[in-house]
PDB file of C-alpha atoms in Angstrom:
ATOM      1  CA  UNK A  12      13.135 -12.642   0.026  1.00  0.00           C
ATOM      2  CA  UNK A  13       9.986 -11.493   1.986  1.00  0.00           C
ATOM      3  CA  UNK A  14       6.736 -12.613  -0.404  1.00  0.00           C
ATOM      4  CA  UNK A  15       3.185 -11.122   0.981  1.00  0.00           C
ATOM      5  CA  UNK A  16      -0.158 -11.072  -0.206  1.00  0.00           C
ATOM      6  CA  UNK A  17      -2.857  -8.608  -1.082  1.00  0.00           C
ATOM      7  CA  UNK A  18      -5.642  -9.356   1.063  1.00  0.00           C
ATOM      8  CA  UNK A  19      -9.543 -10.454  -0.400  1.00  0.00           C
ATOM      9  CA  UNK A  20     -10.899  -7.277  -1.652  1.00  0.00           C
ATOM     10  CA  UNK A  21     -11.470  -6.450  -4.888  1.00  0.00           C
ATOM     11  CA  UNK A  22     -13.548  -8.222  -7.424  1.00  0.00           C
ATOM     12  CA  UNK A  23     -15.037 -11.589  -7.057  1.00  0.00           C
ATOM     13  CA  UNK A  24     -12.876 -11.997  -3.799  1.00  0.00           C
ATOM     14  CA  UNK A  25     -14.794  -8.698  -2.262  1.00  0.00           C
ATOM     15  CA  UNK A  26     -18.440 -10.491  -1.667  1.00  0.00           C
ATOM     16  CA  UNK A  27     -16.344 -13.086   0.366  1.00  0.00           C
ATOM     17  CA  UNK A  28     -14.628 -11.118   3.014  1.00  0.00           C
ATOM     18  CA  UNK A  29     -16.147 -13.335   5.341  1.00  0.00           C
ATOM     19  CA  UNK A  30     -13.307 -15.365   4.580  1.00  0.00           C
ATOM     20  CA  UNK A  31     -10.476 -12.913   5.101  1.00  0.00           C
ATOM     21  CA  UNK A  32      -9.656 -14.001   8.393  1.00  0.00           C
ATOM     22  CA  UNK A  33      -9.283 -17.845   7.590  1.00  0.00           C
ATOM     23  CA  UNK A  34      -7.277 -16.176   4.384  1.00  0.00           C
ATOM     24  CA  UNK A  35      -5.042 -14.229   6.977  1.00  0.00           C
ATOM     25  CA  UNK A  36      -4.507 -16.803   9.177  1.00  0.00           C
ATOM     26  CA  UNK A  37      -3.839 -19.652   6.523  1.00  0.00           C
ATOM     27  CA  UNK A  38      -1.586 -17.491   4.249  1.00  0.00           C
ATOM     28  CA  UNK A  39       0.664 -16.603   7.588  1.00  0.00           C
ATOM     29  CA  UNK A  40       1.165 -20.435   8.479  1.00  0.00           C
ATOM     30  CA  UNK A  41       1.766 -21.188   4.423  1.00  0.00           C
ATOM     31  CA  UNK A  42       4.882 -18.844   5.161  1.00  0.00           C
ATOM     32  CA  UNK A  43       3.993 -15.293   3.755  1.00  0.00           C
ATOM     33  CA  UNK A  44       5.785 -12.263   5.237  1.00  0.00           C
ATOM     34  CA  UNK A  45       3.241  -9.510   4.432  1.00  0.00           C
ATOM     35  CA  UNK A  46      -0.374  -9.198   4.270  1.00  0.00           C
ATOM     36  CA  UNK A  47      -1.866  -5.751   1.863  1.00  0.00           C
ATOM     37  CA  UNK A  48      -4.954  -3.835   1.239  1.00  0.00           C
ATOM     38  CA  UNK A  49      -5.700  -1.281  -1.411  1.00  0.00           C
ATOM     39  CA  UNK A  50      -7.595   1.350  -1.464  1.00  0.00           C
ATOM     40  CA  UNK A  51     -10.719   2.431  -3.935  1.00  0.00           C
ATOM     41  CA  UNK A  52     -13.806   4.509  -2.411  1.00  0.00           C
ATOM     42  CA  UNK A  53     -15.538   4.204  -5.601  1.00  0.00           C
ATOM     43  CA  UNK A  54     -15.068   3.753  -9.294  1.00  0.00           C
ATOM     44  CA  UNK A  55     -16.869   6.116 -11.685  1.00  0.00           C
ATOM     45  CA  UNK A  56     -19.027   5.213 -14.229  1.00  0.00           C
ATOM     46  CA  UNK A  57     -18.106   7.701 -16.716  1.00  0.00           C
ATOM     47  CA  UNK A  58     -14.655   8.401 -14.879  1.00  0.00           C
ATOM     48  CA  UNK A  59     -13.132  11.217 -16.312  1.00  0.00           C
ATOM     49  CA  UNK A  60      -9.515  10.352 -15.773  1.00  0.00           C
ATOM     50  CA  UNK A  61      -8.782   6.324 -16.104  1.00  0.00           C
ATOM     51  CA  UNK A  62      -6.963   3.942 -14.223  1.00  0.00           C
ATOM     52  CA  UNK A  63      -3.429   4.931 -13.110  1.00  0.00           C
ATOM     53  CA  UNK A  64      -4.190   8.210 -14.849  1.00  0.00           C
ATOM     54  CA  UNK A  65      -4.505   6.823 -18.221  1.00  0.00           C
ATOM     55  CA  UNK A  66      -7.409   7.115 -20.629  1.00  0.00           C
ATOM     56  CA  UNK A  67     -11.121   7.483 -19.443  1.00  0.00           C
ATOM     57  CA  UNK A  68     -11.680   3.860 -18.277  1.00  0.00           C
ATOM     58  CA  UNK A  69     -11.200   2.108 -15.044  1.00  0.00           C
ATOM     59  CA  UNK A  70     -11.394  -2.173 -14.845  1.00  0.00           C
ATOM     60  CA  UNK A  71     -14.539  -3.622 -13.985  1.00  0.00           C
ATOM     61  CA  UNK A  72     -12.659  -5.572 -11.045  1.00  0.00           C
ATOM     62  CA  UNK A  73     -12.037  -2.297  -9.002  1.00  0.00           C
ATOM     63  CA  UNK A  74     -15.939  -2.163  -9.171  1.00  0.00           C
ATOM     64  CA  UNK A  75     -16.389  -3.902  -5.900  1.00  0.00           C
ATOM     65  CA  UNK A  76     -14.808  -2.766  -3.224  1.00  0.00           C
ATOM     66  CA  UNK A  77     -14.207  -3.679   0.579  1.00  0.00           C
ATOM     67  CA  UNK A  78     -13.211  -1.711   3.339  1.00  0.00           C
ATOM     68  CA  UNK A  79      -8.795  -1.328   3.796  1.00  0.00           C
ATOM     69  CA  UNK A  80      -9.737  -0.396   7.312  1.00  0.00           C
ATOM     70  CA  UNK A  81     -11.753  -3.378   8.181  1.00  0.00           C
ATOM     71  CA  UNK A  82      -9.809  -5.864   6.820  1.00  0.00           C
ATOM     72  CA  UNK A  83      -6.711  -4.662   8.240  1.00  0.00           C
ATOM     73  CA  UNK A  84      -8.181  -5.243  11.301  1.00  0.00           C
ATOM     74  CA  UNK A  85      -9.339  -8.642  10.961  1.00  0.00           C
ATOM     75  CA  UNK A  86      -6.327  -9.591   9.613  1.00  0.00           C
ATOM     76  CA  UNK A  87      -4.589  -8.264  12.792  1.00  0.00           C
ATOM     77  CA  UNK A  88      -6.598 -10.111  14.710  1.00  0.00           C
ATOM     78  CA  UNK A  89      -6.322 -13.109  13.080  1.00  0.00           C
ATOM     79  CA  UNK A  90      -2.637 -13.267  13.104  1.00  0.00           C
ATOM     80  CA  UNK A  91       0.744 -13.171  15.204  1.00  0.00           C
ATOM     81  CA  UNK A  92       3.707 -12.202  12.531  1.00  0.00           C
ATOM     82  CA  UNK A  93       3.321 -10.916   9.183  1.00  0.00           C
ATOM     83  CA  UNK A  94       3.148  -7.410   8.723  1.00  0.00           C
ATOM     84  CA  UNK A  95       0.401  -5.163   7.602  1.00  0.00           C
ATOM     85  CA  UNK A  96       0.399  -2.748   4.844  1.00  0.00           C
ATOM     86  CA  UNK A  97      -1.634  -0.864   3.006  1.00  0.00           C
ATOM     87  CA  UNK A  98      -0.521  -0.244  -1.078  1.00  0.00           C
ATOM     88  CA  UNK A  99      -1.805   2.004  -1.079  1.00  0.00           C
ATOM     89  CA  UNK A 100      -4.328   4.327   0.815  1.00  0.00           C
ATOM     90  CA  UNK A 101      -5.499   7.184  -0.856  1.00  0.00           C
ATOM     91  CA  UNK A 102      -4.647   9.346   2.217  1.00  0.00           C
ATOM     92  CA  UNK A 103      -5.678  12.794   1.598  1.00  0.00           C
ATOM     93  CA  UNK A 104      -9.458  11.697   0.899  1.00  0.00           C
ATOM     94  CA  UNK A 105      -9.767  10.952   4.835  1.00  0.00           C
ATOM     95  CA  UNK A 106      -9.672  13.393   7.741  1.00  0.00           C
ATOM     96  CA  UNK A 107      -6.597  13.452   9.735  1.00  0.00           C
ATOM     97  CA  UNK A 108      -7.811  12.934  12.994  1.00  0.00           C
ATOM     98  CA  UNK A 109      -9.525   9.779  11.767  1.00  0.00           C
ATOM     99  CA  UNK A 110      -6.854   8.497   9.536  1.00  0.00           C
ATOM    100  CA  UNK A 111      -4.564   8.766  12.779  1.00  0.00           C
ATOM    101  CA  UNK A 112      -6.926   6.873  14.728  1.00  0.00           C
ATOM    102  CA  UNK A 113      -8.199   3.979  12.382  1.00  0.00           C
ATOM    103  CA  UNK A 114      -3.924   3.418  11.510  1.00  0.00           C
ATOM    104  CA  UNK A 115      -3.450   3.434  15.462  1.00  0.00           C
ATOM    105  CA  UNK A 116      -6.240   0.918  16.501  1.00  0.00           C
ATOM    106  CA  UNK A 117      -4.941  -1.214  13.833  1.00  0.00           C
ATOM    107  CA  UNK A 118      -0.903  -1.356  15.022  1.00  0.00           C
ATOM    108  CA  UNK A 119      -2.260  -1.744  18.625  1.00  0.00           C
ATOM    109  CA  UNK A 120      -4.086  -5.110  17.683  1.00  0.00           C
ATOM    110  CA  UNK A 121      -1.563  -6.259  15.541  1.00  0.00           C
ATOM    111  CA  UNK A 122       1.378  -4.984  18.148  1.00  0.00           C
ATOM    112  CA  UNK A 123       3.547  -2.863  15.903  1.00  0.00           C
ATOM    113  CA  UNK A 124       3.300  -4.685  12.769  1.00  0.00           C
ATOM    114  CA  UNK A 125       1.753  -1.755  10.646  1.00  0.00           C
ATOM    115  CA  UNK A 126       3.417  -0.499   7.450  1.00  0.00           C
ATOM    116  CA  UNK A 127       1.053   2.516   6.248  1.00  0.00           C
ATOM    117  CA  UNK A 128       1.568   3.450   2.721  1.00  0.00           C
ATOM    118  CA  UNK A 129       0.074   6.173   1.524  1.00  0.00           C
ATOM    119  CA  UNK A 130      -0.411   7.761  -2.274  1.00  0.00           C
ATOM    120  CA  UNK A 131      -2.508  10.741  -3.770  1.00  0.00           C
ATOM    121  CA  UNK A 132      -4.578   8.388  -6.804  1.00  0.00           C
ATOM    122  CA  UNK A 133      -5.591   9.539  -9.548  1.00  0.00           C
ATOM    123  CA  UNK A 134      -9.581   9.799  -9.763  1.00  0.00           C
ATOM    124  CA  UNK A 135     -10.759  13.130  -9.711  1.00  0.00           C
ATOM    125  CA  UNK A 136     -14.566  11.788  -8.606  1.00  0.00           C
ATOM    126  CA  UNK A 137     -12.863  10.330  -5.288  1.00  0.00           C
ATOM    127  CA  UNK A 138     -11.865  13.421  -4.315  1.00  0.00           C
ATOM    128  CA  UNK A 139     -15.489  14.944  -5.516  1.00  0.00           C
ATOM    129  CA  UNK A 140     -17.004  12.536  -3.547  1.00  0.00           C
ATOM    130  CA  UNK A 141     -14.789  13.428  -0.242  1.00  0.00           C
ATOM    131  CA  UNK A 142     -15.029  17.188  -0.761  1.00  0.00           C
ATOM    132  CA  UNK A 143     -11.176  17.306  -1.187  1.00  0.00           C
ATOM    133  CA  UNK A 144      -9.347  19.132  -4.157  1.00  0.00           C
ATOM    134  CA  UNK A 145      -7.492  17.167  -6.862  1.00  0.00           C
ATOM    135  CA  UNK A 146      -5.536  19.503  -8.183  1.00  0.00           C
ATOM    136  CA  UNK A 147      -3.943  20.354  -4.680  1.00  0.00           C
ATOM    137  CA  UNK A 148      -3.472  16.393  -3.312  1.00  0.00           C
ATOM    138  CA  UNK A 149       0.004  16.622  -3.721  1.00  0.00           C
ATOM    139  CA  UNK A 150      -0.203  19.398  -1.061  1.00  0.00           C
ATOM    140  CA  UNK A 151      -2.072  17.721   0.791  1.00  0.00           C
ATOM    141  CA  UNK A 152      -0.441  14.556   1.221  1.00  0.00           C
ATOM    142  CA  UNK A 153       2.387  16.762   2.586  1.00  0.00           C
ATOM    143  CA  UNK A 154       0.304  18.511   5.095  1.00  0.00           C
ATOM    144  CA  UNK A 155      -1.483  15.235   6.099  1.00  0.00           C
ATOM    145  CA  UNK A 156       1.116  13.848   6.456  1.00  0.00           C
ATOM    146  CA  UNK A 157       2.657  16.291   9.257  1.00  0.00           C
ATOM    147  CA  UNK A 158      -0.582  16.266  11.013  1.00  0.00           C
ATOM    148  CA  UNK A 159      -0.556  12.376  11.313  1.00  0.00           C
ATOM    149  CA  UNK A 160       3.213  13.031  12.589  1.00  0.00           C
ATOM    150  CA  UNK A 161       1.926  15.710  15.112  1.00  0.00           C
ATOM    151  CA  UNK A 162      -1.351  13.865  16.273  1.00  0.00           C
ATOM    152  CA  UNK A 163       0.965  10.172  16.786  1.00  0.00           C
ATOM    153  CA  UNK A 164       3.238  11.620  18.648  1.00  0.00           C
ATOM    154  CA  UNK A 165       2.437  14.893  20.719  1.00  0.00           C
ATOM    155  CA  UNK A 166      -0.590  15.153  23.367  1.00  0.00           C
ATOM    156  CA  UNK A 167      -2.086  17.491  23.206  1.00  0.00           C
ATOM    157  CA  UNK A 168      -2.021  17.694  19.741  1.00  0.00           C
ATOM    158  CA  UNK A 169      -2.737  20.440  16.946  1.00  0.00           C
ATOM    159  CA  UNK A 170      -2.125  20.942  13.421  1.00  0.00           C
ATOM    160  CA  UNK A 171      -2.535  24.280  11.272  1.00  0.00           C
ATOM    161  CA  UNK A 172      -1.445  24.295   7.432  1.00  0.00           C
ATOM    162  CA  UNK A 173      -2.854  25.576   4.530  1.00  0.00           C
ATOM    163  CA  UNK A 174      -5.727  23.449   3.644  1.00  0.00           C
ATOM    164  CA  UNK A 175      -5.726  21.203   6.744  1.00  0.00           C
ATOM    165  CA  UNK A 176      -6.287  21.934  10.245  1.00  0.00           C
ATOM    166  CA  UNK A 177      -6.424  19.752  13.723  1.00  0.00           C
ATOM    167  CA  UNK A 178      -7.387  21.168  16.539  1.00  0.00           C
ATOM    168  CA  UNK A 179      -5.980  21.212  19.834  1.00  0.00           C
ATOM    169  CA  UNK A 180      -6.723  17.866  21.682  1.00  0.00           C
ATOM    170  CA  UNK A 181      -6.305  14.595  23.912  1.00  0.00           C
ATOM    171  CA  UNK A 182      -4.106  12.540  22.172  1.00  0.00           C
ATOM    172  CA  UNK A 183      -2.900   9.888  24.575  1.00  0.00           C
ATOM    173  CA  UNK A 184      -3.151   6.772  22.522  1.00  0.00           C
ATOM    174  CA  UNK A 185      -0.702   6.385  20.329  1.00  0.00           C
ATOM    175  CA  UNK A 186       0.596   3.416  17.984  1.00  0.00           C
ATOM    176  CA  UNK A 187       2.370   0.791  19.035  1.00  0.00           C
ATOM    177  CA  UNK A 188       5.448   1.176  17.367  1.00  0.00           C
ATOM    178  CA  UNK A 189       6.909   3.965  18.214  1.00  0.00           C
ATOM    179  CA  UNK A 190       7.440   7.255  17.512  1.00  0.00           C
ATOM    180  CA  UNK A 191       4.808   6.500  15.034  1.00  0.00           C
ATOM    181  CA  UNK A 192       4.497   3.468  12.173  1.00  0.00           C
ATOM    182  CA  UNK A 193       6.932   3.827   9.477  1.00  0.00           C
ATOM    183  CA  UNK A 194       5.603   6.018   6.433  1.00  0.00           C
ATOM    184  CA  UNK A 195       5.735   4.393   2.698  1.00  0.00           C
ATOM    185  CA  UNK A 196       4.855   5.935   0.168  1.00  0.00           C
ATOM    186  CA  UNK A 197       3.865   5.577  -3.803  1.00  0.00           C
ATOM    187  CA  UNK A 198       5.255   6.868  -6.140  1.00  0.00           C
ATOM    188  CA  UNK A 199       6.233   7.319  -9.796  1.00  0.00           C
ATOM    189  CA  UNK A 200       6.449  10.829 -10.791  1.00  0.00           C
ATOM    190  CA  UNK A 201       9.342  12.792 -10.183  1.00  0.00           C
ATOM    191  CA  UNK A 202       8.234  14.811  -7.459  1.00  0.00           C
ATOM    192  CA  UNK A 203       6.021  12.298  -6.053  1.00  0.00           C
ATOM    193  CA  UNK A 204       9.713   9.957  -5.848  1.00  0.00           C
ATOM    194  CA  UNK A 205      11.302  13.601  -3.885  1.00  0.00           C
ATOM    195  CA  UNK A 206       8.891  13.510  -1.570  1.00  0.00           C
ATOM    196  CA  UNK A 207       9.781   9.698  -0.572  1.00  0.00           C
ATOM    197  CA  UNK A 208      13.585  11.162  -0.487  1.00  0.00           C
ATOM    198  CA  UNK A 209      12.498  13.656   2.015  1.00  0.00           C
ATOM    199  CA  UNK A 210      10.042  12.358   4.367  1.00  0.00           C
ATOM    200  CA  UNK A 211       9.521   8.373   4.297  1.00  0.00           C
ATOM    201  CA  UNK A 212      10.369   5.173   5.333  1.00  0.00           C
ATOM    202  CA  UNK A 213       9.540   3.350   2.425  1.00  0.00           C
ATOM    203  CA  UNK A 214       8.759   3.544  -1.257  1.00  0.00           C
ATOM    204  CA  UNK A 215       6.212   1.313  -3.142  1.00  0.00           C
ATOM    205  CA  UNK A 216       6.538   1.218  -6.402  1.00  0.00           C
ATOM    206  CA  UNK A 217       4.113  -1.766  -8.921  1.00  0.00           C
ATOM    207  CA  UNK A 218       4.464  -3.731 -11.783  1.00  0.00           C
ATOM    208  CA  UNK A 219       2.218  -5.566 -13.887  1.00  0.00           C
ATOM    209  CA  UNK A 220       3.126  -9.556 -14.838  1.00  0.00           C
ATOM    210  CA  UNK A 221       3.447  -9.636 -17.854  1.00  0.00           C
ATOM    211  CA  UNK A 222       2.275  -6.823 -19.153  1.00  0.00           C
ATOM    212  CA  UNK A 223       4.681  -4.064 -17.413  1.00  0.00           C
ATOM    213  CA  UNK A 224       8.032  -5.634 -15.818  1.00  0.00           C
ATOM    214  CA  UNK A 225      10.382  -2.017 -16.239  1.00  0.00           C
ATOM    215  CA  UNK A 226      13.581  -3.808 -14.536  1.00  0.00           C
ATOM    216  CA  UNK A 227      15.908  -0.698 -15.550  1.00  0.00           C
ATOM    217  CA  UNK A 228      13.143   1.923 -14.808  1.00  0.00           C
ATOM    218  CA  UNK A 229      12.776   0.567 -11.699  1.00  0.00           C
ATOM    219  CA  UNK A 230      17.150   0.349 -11.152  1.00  0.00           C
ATOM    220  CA  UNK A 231      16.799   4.021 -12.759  1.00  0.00           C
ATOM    221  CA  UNK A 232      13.944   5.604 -10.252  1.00  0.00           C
ATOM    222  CA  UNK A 233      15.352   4.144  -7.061  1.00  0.00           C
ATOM    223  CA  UNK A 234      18.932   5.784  -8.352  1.00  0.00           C
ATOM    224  CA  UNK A 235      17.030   8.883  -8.501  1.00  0.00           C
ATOM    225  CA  UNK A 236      15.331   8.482  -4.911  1.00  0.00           C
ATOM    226  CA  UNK A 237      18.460   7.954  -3.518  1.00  0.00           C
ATOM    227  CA  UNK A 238      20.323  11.281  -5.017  1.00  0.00           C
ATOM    228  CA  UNK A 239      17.440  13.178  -3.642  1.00  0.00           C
ATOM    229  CA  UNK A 240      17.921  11.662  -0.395  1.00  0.00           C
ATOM    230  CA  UNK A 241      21.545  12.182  -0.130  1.00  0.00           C
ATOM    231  CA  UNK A 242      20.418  15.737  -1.141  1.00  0.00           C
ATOM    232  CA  UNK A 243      18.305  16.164   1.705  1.00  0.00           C
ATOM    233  CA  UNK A 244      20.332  14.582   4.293  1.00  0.00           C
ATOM    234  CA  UNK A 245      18.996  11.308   4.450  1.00  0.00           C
ATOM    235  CA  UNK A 246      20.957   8.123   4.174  1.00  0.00           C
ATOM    236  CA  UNK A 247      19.343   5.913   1.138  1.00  0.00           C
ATOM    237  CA  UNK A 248      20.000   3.223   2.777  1.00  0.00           C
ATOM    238  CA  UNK A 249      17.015   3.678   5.804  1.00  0.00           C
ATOM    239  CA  UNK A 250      14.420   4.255   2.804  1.00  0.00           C
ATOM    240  CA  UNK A 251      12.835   0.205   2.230  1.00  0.00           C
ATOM    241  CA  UNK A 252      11.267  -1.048  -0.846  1.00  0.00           C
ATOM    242  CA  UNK A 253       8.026  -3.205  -1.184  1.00  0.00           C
ATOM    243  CA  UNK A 254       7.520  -3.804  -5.007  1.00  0.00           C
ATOM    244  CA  UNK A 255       3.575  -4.726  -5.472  1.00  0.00           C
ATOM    245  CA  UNK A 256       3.503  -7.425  -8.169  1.00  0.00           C
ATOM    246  CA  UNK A 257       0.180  -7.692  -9.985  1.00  0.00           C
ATOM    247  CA  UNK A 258      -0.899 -10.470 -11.623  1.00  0.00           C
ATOM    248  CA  UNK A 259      -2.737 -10.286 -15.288  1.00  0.00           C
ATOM    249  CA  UNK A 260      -5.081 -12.465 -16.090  1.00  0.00           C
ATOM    250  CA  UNK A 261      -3.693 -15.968 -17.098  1.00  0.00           C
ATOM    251  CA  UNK A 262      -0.163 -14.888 -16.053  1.00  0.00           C
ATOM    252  CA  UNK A 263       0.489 -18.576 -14.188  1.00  0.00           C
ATOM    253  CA  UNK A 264       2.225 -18.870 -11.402  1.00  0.00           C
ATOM    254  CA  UNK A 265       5.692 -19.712 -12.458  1.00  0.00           C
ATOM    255  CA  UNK A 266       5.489 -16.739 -14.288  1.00  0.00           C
ATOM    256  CA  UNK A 267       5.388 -14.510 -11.455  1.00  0.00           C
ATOM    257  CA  UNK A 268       8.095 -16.336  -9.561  1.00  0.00           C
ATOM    258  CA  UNK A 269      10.424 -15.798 -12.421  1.00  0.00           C
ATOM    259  CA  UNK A 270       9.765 -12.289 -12.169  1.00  0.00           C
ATOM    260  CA  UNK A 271      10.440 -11.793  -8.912  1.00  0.00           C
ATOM    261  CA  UNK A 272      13.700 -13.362  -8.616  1.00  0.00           C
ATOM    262  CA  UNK A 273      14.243 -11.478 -11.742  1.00  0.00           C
ATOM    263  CA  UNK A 274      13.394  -8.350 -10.232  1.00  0.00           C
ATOM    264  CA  UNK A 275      15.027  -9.537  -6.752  1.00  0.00           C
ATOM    265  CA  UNK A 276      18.860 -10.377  -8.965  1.00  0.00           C
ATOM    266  CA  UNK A 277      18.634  -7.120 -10.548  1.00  0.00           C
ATOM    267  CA  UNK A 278      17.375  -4.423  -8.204  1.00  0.00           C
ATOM    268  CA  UNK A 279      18.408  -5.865  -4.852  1.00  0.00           C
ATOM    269  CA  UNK A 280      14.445  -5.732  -4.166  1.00  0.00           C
ATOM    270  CA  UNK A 281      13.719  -8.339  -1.303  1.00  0.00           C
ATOM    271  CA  UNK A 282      10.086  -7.447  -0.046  1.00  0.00           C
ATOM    272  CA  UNK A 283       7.252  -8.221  -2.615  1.00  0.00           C
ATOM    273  CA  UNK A 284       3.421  -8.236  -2.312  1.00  0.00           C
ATOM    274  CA  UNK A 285       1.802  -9.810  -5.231  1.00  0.00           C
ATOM    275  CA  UNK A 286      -1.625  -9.061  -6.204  1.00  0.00           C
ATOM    276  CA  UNK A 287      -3.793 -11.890  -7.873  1.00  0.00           C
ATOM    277  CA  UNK A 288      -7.401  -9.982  -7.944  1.00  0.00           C
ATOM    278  CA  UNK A 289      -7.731 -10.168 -11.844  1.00  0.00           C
ATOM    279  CA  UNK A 290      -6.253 -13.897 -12.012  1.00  0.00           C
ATOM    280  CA  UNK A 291      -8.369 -15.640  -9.242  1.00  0.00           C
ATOM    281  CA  UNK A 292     -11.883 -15.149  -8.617  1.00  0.00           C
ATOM    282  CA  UNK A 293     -12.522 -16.630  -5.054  1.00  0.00           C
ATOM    283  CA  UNK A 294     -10.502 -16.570  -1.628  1.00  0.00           C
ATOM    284  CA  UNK A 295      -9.495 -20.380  -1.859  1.00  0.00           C
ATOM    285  CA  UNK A 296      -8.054 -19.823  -5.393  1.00  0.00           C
ATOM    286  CA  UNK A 297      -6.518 -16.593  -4.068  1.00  0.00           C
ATOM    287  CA  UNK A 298      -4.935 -18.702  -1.087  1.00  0.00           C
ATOM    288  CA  UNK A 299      -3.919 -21.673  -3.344  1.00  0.00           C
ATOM    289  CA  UNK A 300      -2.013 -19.656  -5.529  1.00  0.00           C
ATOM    290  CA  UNK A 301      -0.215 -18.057  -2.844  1.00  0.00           C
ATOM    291  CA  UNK A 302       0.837 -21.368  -1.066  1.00  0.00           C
ATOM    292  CA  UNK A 303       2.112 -22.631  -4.768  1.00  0.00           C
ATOM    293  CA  UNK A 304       4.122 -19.524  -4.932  1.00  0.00           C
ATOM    294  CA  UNK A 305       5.476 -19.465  -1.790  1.00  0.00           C
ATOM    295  CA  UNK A 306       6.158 -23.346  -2.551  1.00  0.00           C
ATOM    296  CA  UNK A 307       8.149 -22.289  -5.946  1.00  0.00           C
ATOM    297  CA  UNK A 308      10.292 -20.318  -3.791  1.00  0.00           C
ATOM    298  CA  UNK A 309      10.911 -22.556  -1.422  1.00  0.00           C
ATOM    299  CA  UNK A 310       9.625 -20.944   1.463  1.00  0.00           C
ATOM    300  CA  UNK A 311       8.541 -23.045   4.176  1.00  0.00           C
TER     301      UNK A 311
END
């Protein structure tokens, strides 16, 4: 099993980002595999959709929120192996052109070890605040999607859709990995999983220790991905899985190791990021529980 780590940003953790590249560096030695940001531009106060596009309230630890962008970066600097993912940005609030660039600057410093993942959120006051449309983010995601595709790997580059455009331009610096950083992608829904079985490299799907561990409805929705994919041509098989793990508040440790080698025997699941931004309130905690866990599994 790969086990990685969501990086200090939410939270308690966020006014200590100082610290992320000693977290980085430290978690990589203790034997992690992965390193992950999220992604929250701002959290209303009278939001009127809720967290994960329930109710009308969002938690008081998304309040705080550091940069996905910077911290990727640091943590490619500050590192030589683990990979670097994001689970997930909330892509269609950012312009193409400086999506592309941002996710490019960051594979070159790490050398290839970007894993982009991508999702559409669900606050509609994001979107108000980046003068995008909610109702149409599932279009475009798709469209931003092809113009990342276009601008990483033609030069010169344009895009033209719908509701995004690019225009012609230099684009001579392109990722690292090539053609472009594999695409994951969120999702739940069922056209958000069909649009994984078309067009990416990865799926991310989440649950919540202890509160929301769905071991059949996860075995049942990567089923369904992989229909879809043999629908569209694809072979299942090429489509990875990084299962985001996060941690409730006074979950323990053990806890969440029992769920992942739950999760691991019963799905085939073998890359997992955990999450512990509501159960630790500072960086060390944040790095001490991830060198018990990786302990518990007997990495070294």
């Amino acid at each position: 099993m790969r086990i990685g780590f969501a990086l200090p940003q939410f939270h308690h953790q966020a006014f200590e980002v100082a610290h992320v590249s000693d977290f980085a560096r430290e978690t990589e030695r203790a034997g992690a595999a992965s390193l992950w940001v999220g992604d929250r531009n701002l959290a209303a106060v009278e939001p009127r959709v809720g967290y994960g596009g329930q109710g009308n309230t969002i938690p008081p630890e998304l309040n705080p929120a550091a940069d996905p962008f910077v911290l990727l970066g640091v943590a490619a600097a500050a590192t030589e192996r683990v990979q670097l993912g994001s689970h997930v940005l909330i892509a269609p609030l950012y312009p193409a052109v400086q999506l592309a660039r941002a996710l490019t600057t960051i594979d070159l410093i790490s050398g290839g070890r970007l894993l982009p993942g991508f999702g559409i959120g669900w606050s509609p006051e994001e979107y108000e605040a980046a003068g995008r449309d909610f109702t149409r983010r599932g279009t475009l995601l798709d469209e931003l999607l092809d113009a990342l595709r276009t601008v990483w790997t033609e030069d010169p580059a344009e895009y033209s859709g719908a509701l995004l455009s690019v225009p012609r331009h230099h684009a001579p610096l392109k990722p690292a990995r090539r053609p472009h950083p594999p695409v994951y992608l969120g999702a739940l829904s069922e056209p958000a999983l069909r649009r994984v079985a078309r067009r990416a490299d990865g799926w991310l799907p989440l649950c919540v220790v202890p509160d929301y561990l769905d071991i059949p409805g996860l075995v049942a929705q990567r089923a369904s991905l992989d229909r879809w994919a043999r629908e569209a041509g694809r072979d299942p098989g090429e489509i990875d899985t990084v299962l985001r793990v996060n941690v409730s508040k006074g979950a323990g440790v053990q806890r969440v190791v029992d769920a992942i080698r739950s999760v691991h025997d019963r799905t085939g699941i073998d890359h997992f990021m955990v999450d512990t931004m509501y159960e630790v309130d500072s960086v060390e905690q944040s790095f001490a529980y991830a060198r018990e866990l990786l302990s518990l599994l007997r990495f070294e």
